[in-house]
Amino acid sequence: MRWIKPFIITISFLLFSCEIVEPDLNNPLDTDNNSPPSLVFYPDRVETTVGGSAAINFYILEVTGVAGIHAQIQYDNTKLSVSSVSSGSFFSDAQPPIFVYEDNAGVLDIFTFFMGNAKTKDGTGDIALVVFNTKLPGEAQMQFTAESELLDLQDAMIAINSLGQGVVNAQ
């Protein structure tokens, strides 16, 4: 019985002395941060070195009935250059999607079209992986432009409610 009082005091001390840490919930793929359907970068901030590379996925969030995507990304070409662009898994099916891109000094256009039996796709997923190389120190901004489009099976535009922004920081 002598051990009960010290035990209760010790447990009480431990319970009341612990600090509760609030997690950082600023996830660009969270619909609380975006109004779907939307185009976003993940991660939306990358730290690297000058001359280093930064791999960034381009995502589409909560879309319904999309058959084609034109994602136009404007980036700071004085600080970044595009090293590679590859197709994401959103339009993956038995038949690979049509995937074409064009890089024009600070504007990257990505065109991808679904070729599956269902003809359209719903949901959330990555549409492309882009690797940037850094040329100068500092922050380089990138953003999806208003020229970006989501198209349904009849080639009609699907409204995009939010367009993401991102940063590559080279030190």
PDB file of N, CA and C in Angstrom, residues 38-91:
ATOM      1  N   SER A  38      -9.004  19.914 -59.010  1.00  0.00           N
ATOM      2  CA  SER A  38      -7.879  20.846 -59.007  1.00  0.00           C
ATOM      3  C   SER A  38      -6.614  20.166 -59.513  1.00  0.00           C
ATOM      4  N   LEU A  39      -5.646  20.991 -59.885  1.00  0.00           N
ATOM      5  CA  LEU A  39      -4.322  20.542 -60.288  1.00  0.00           C
ATOM      6  C   LEU A  39      -3.343  21.079 -59.255  1.00  0.00           C
ATOM      7  N   VAL A  40      -2.506  20.194 -58.700  1.00  0.00           N
ATOM      8  CA  VAL A  40      -1.585  20.596 -57.636  1.00  0.00           C
ATOM      9  C   VAL A  40      -0.228  19.931 -57.818  1.00  0.00           C
ATOM     10  N   PHE A  41       0.765  20.499 -57.130  1.00  0.00           N
ATOM     11  CA  PHE A  41       2.113  19.930 -57.089  1.00  0.00           C
ATOM     12  C   PHE A  41       2.271  19.153 -55.790  1.00  0.00           C
ATOM     13  N   TYR A  42       2.985  18.018 -55.866  1.00  0.00           N
ATOM     14  CA  TYR A  42       3.300  17.290 -54.644  1.00  0.00           C
ATOM     15  C   TYR A  42       4.710  16.717 -54.748  1.00  0.00           C
ATOM     16  N   PRO A  43       5.590  17.096 -53.867  1.00  0.00           N
ATOM     17  CA  PRO A  43       5.393  18.099 -52.824  1.00  0.00           C
ATOM     18  C   PRO A  43       5.313  19.497 -53.431  1.00  0.00           C
ATOM     19  N   ASP A  44       4.724  20.413 -52.689  1.00  0.00           N
ATOM     20  CA  ASP A  44       4.592  21.769 -53.222  1.00  0.00           C
ATOM     21  C   ASP A  44       5.772  22.655 -52.840  1.00  0.00           C
ATOM     22  N   ARG A  45       6.704  22.101 -52.069  1.00  0.00           N
ATOM     23  CA  ARG A  45       7.946  22.812 -51.737  1.00  0.00           C
ATOM     24  C   ARG A  45       9.076  21.788 -51.672  1.00  0.00           C
ATOM     25  N   VAL A  46      10.164  22.067 -52.421  1.00  0.00           N
ATOM     26  CA  VAL A  46      11.313  21.170 -52.454  1.00  0.00           C
ATOM     27  C   VAL A  46      12.564  21.970 -52.131  1.00  0.00           C
ATOM     28  N   GLU A  47      13.367  21.439 -51.227  1.00  0.00           N
ATOM     29  CA  GLU A  47      14.658  22.035 -50.875  1.00  0.00           C
ATOM     30  C   GLU A  47      15.749  21.213 -51.560  1.00  0.00           C
ATOM     31  N   THR A  48      16.699  21.900 -52.193  1.00  0.00           N
ATOM     32  CA  THR A  48      17.799  21.218 -52.867  1.00  0.00           C
ATOM     33  C   THR A  48      19.012  22.141 -52.887  1.00  0.00           C
ATOM     34  N   THR A  49      20.032  21.711 -53.582  1.00  0.00           N
ATOM     35  CA  THR A  49      21.250  22.513 -53.701  1.00  0.00           C
ATOM     36  C   THR A  49      21.333  23.094 -55.115  1.00  0.00           C
ATOM     37  N   VAL A  50      22.167  24.118 -55.285  1.00  0.00           N
ATOM     38  CA  VAL A  50      22.394  24.674 -56.620  1.00  0.00           C
ATOM     39  C   VAL A  50      23.071  23.596 -57.462  1.00  0.00           C
ATOM     40  N   GLY A  51      22.538  23.348 -58.631  1.00  0.00           N
ATOM     41  CA  GLY A  51      23.038  22.277 -59.487  1.00  0.00           C
ATOM     42  C   GLY A  51      22.373  20.946 -59.201  1.00  0.00           C
ATOM     43  N   GLY A  52      21.564  20.898 -58.158  1.00  0.00           N
ATOM     44  CA  GLY A  52      20.853  19.673 -57.793  1.00  0.00           C
ATOM     45  C   GLY A  52      19.554  19.529 -58.572  1.00  0.00           C
ATOM     46  N   SER A  53      18.821  18.472 -58.255  1.00  0.00           N
ATOM     47  CA  SER A  53      17.557  18.238 -58.942  1.00  0.00           C
ATOM     48  C   SER A  53      16.410  18.197 -57.940  1.00  0.00           C
ATOM     49  N   ALA A  54      15.222  18.435 -58.452  1.00  0.00           N
ATOM     50  CA  ALA A  54      14.001  18.416 -57.646  1.00  0.00           C
ATOM     51  C   ALA A  54      12.930  17.660 -58.421  1.00  0.00           C
ATOM     52  N   ALA A  55      12.473  16.534 -57.883  1.00  0.00           N
ATOM     53  CA  ALA A  55      11.427  15.728 -58.519  1.00  0.00           C
ATOM     54  C   ALA A  55      10.076  16.120 -57.928  1.00  0.00           C
ATOM     55  N   ILE A  56       9.148  16.491 -58.799  1.00  0.00           N
ATOM     56  CA  ILE A  56       7.834  16.951 -58.362  1.00  0.00           C
ATOM     57  C   ILE A  56       6.762  16.241 -59.170  1.00  0.00           C
ATOM     58  N   ASN A  57       5.776  15.686 -58.462  1.00  0.00           N
ATOM     59  CA  ASN A  57       4.625  15.066 -59.111  1.00  0.00           C
ATOM     60  C   ASN A  57       3.547  16.110 -59.335  1.00  0.00           C
ATOM     61  N   PHE A  58       2.886  16.014 -60.474  1.00  0.00           N
ATOM     62  CA  PHE A  58       1.744  16.860 -60.778  1.00  0.00           C
ATOM     63  C   PHE A  58       0.509  15.991 -60.583  1.00  0.00           C
ATOM     64  N   TYR A  59      -0.414  16.443 -59.744  1.00  0.00           N
ATOM     65  CA  TYR A  59      -1.601  15.672 -59.392  1.00  0.00           C
ATOM     66  C   TYR A  59      -2.877  16.338 -59.863  1.00  0.00           C
ATOM     67  N   ILE A  60      -3.873  15.493 -60.123  1.00  0.00           N
ATOM     68  CA  ILE A  60      -5.244  15.937 -60.339  1.00  0.00           C
ATOM     69  C   ILE A  60      -6.035  15.428 -59.136  1.00  0.00           C
ATOM     70  N   LEU A  61      -6.896  16.288 -58.576  1.00  0.00           N
ATOM     71  CA  LEU A  61      -7.662  15.932 -57.385  1.00  0.00           C
ATOM     72  C   LEU A  61      -9.158  15.851 -57.676  1.00  0.00           C
ATOM     73  N   GLU A  62      -9.724  14.733 -57.283  1.00  0.00           N
ATOM     74  CA  GLU A  62     -11.173  14.498 -57.281  1.00  0.00           C
ATOM     75  C   GLU A  62     -11.900  14.991 -58.526  1.00  0.00           C
ATOM     76  N   VAL A  63     -11.548  14.392 -59.652  1.00  0.00           N
ATOM     77  CA  VAL A  63     -12.193  14.730 -60.918  1.00  0.00           C
ATOM     78  C   VAL A  63     -13.144  13.592 -61.298  1.00  0.00           C
ATOM     79  N   THR A  64     -14.169  13.921 -62.054  1.00  0.00           N
ATOM     80  CA  THR A  64     -15.126  12.921 -62.532  1.00  0.00           C
ATOM     81  C   THR A  64     -15.246  13.028 -64.041  1.00  0.00           C
ATOM     82  N   GLY A  65     -15.127  11.888 -64.728  1.00  0.00           N
ATOM     83  CA  GLY A  65     -15.365  11.813 -66.158  1.00  0.00           C
ATOM     84  C   GLY A  65     -14.340  12.503 -67.037  1.00  0.00           C
ATOM     85  N   VAL A  66     -13.076  12.490 -66.647  1.00  0.00           N
ATOM     86  CA  VAL A  66     -12.046  13.153 -67.446  1.00  0.00           C
ATOM     87  C   VAL A  66     -11.468  12.179 -68.471  1.00  0.00           C
ATOM     88  N   ALA A  67     -11.298  12.666 -69.699  1.00  0.00           N
ATOM     89  CA  ALA A  67     -10.715  11.862 -70.771  1.00  0.00           C
ATOM     90  C   ALA A  67      -9.381  12.429 -71.237  1.00  0.00           C
ATOM     91  N   GLY A  68      -9.156  13.726 -71.013  1.00  0.00           N
ATOM     92  CA  GLY A  68      -7.916  14.354 -71.443  1.00  0.00           C
ATOM     93  C   GLY A  68      -7.523  15.492 -70.519  1.00  0.00           C
ATOM     94  N   ILE A  69      -6.221  15.731 -70.438  1.00  0.00           N
ATOM     95  CA  ILE A  69      -5.693  16.787 -69.573  1.00  0.00           C
ATOM     96  C   ILE A  69      -4.645  17.580 -70.335  1.00  0.00           C
ATOM     97  N   HIS A  70      -4.757  18.890 -70.262  1.00  0.00           N
ATOM     98  CA  HIS A  70      -3.685  19.781 -70.704  1.00  0.00           C
ATOM     99  C   HIS A  70      -3.273  20.560 -69.460  1.00  0.00           C
ATOM    100  N   ALA A  71      -2.109  20.266 -68.947  1.00  0.00           N
ATOM    101  CA  ALA A  71      -1.579  20.979 -67.784  1.00  0.00           C
ATOM    102  C   ALA A  71      -0.491  21.914 -68.273  1.00  0.00           C
ATOM    103  N   GLN A  72      -0.674  23.217 -68.047  1.00  0.00           N
ATOM    104  CA  GLN A  72       0.340  24.184 -68.422  1.00  0.00           C
ATOM    105  C   GLN A  72       0.955  24.745 -67.136  1.00  0.00           C
ATOM    106  N   ILE A  73       2.269  24.616 -67.036  1.00  0.00           N
ATOM    107  CA  ILE A  73       3.001  25.037 -65.850  1.00  0.00           C
ATOM    108  C   ILE A  73       3.975  26.134 -66.231  1.00  0.00           C
ATOM    109  N   GLN A  74       3.882  27.230 -65.523  1.00  0.00           N
ATOM    110  CA  GLN A  74       4.827  28.323 -65.710  1.00  0.00           C
ATOM    111  C   GLN A  74       5.850  28.222 -64.577  1.00  0.00           C
ATOM    112  N   TYR A  75       7.142  28.288 -64.935  1.00  0.00           N
ATOM    113  CA  TYR A  75       8.202  28.197 -63.939  1.00  0.00           C
ATOM    114  C   TYR A  75       9.290  29.209 -64.260  1.00  0.00           C
ATOM    115  N   ASP A  76      10.109  29.500 -63.264  1.00  0.00           N
ATOM    116  CA  ASP A  76      11.191  30.482 -63.413  1.00  0.00           C
ATOM    117  C   ASP A  76      12.363  29.826 -64.136  1.00  0.00           C
ATOM    118  N   ASN A  77      12.478  30.057 -65.450  1.00  0.00           N
ATOM    119  CA  ASN A  77      13.528  29.388 -66.225  1.00  0.00           C
ATOM    120  C   ASN A  77      14.912  30.016 -66.037  1.00  0.00           C
ATOM    121  N   THR A  78      15.001  31.133 -65.298  1.00  0.00           N
ATOM    122  CA  THR A  78      16.328  31.649 -64.968  1.00  0.00           C
ATOM    123  C   THR A  78      16.960  30.823 -63.847  1.00  0.00           C
ATOM    124  N   LYS A  79      16.125  30.156 -63.038  1.00  0.00           N
ATOM    125  CA  LYS A  79      16.618  29.362 -61.910  1.00  0.00           C
ATOM    126  C   LYS A  79      16.423  27.866 -62.093  1.00  0.00           C
ATOM    127  N   LEU A  80      15.511  27.464 -63.003  1.00  0.00           N
ATOM    128  CA  LEU A  80      15.203  26.044 -63.197  1.00  0.00           C
ATOM    129  C   LEU A  80      15.283  25.665 -64.666  1.00  0.00           C
ATOM    130  N   SER A  81      15.623  24.411 -64.905  1.00  0.00           N
ATOM    131  CA  SER A  81      15.501  23.830 -66.242  1.00  0.00           C
ATOM    132  C   SER A  81      14.852  22.455 -66.078  1.00  0.00           C
ATOM    133  N   VAL A  82      14.102  22.045 -67.091  1.00  0.00           N
ATOM    134  CA  VAL A  82      13.429  20.752 -67.055  1.00  0.00           C
ATOM    135  C   VAL A  82      14.415  19.681 -67.490  1.00  0.00           C
ATOM    136  N   SER A  83      14.626  18.709 -66.624  1.00  0.00           N
ATOM    137  CA  SER A  83      15.537  17.609 -66.919  1.00  0.00           C
ATOM    138  C   SER A  83      14.796  16.440 -67.574  1.00  0.00           C
ATOM    139  N   SER A  84      13.641  16.072 -67.007  1.00  0.00           N
ATOM    140  CA  SER A  84      12.857  14.977 -67.579  1.00  0.00           C
ATOM    141  C   SER A  84      11.391  15.130 -67.201  1.00  0.00           C
ATOM    142  N   VAL A  85      10.532  14.561 -68.037  1.00  0.00           N
ATOM    143  CA  VAL A  85       9.088  14.547 -67.806  1.00  0.00           C
ATOM    144  C   VAL A  85       8.614  13.138 -68.145  1.00  0.00           C
ATOM    145  N   SER A  86       7.872  12.518 -67.228  1.00  0.00           N
ATOM    146  CA  SER A  86       7.345  11.178 -67.486  1.00  0.00           C
ATOM    147  C   SER A  86       5.883  11.099 -67.067  1.00  0.00           C
ATOM    148  N   SER A  87       5.182  10.178 -67.692  1.00  0.00           N
ATOM    149  CA  SER A  87       3.755  10.001 -67.446  1.00  0.00           C
ATOM    150  C   SER A  87       3.507   9.474 -66.040  1.00  0.00           C
ATOM    151  N   GLY A  88       2.451   9.964 -65.418  1.00  0.00           N
ATOM    152  CA  GLY A  88       2.044   9.489 -64.104  1.00  0.00           C
ATOM    153  C   GLY A  88       1.157   8.267 -64.222  1.00  0.00           C
ATOM    154  N   SER A  89       0.590   7.840 -63.098  1.00  0.00           N
ATOM    155  CA  SER A  89      -0.203   6.614 -63.070  1.00  0.00           C
ATOM    156  C   SER A  89      -1.709   6.846 -63.145  1.00  0.00           C
ATOM    157  N   PHE A  90      -2.170   8.113 -63.180  1.00  0.00           N
ATOM    158  CA  PHE A  90      -3.609   8.372 -63.153  1.00  0.00           C
ATOM    159  C   PHE A  90      -4.340   7.732 -64.328  1.00  0.00           C
ATOM    160  N   PHE A  91      -3.816   7.832 -65.521  1.00  0.00           N
ATOM    161  CA  PHE A  91      -4.457   7.271 -66.705  1.00  0.00           C
ATOM    162  C   PHE A  91      -3.955   5.857 -67.034  1.00  0.00           C
TER     163      PHE A  91
END
